[in-house]
mmCIF file of C-alpha atoms in Angstrom:
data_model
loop_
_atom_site.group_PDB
_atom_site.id
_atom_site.type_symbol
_atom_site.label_atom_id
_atom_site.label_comp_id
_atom_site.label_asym_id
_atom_site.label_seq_id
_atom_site.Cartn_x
_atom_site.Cartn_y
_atom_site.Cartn_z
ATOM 1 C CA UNK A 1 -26.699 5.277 -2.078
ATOM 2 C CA UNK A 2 -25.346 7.883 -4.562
ATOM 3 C CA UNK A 3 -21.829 6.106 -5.442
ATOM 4 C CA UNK A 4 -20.559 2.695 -4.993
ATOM 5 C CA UNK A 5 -19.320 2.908 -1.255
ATOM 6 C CA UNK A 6 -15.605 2.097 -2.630
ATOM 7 C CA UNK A 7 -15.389 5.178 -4.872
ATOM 8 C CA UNK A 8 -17.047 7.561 -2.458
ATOM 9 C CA UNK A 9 -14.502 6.561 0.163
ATOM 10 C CA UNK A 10 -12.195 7.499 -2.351
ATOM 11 C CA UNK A 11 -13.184 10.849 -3.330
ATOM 12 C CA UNK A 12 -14.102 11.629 0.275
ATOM 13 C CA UNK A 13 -10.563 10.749 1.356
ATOM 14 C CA UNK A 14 -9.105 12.671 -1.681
ATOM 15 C CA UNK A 15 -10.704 15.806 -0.908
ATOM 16 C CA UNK A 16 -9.820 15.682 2.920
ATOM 17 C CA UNK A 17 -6.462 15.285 1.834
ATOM 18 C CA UNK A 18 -7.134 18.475 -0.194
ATOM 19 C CA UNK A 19 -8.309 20.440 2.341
ATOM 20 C CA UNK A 20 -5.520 19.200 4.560
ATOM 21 C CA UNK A 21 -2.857 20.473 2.157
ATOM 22 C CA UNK A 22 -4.756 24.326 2.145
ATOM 23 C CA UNK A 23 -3.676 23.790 5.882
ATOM 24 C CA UNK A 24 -0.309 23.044 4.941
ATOM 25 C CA UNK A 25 2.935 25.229 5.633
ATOM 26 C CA UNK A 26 6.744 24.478 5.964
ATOM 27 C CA UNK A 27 6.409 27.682 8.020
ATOM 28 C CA UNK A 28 4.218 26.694 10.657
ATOM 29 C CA UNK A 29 6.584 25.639 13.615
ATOM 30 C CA UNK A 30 4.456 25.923 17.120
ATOM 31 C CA UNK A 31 6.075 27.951 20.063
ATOM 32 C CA UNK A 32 4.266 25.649 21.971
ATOM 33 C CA UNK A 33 2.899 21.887 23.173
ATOM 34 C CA UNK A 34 -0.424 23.777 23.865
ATOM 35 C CA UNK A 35 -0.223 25.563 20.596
ATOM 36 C CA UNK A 36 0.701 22.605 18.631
ATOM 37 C CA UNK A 37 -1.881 20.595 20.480
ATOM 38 C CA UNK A 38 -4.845 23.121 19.394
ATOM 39 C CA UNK A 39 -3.450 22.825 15.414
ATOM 40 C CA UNK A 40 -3.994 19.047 15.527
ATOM 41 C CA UNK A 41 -7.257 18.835 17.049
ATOM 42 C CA UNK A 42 -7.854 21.542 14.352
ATOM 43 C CA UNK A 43 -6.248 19.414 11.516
ATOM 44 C CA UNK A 44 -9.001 16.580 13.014
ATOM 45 C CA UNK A 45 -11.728 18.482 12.949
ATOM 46 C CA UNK A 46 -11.542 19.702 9.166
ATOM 47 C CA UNK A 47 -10.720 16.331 8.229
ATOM 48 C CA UNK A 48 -13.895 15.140 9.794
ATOM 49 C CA UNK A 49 -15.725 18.048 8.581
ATOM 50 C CA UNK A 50 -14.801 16.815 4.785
ATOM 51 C CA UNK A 51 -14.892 13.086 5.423
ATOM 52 C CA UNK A 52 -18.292 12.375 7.933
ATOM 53 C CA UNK A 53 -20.731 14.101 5.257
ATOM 54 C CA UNK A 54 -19.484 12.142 2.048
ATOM 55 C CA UNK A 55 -19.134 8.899 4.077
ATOM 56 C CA UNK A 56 -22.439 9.316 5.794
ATOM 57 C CA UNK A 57 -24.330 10.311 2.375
ATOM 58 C CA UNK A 58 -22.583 6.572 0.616
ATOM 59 C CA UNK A 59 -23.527 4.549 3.535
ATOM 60 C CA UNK A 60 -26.198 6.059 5.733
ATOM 61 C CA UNK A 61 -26.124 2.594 7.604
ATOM 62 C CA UNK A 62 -22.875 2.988 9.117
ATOM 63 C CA UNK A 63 -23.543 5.509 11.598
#
């Protein structure tokens, strides 16, 4: 384990938050539900891209 799992967590969480607000626009209203729907999964998907590495690499256990 490269950080105390508490701290990693933290960081990992900090920097998905980063990348979230690079996503980020008061501008971005949908036309659509399908639209809107595709911009969430989105959203999840680079928040899992940021988090699953750095939570994965301080606890490999965890699966």
């Amino acid at each position: 384990m490269s950080k105390e799992p508490l701290s990693a967590t933290v960081a990992a969480v900090r920097h998905a938050g980063a990348r979230m607000m690079t996503r980020y626009s008061t501008e971005s209203r949908q036309p659509g539900l399908p639209e809107l729907l595709a911009n969430l999964r989105a959203n999840d998907a680079a928040v899992v891209d940021a988090l699953r590495p750095a939570l994965t690499e301080a606890l490999p256990s965890a699966g």
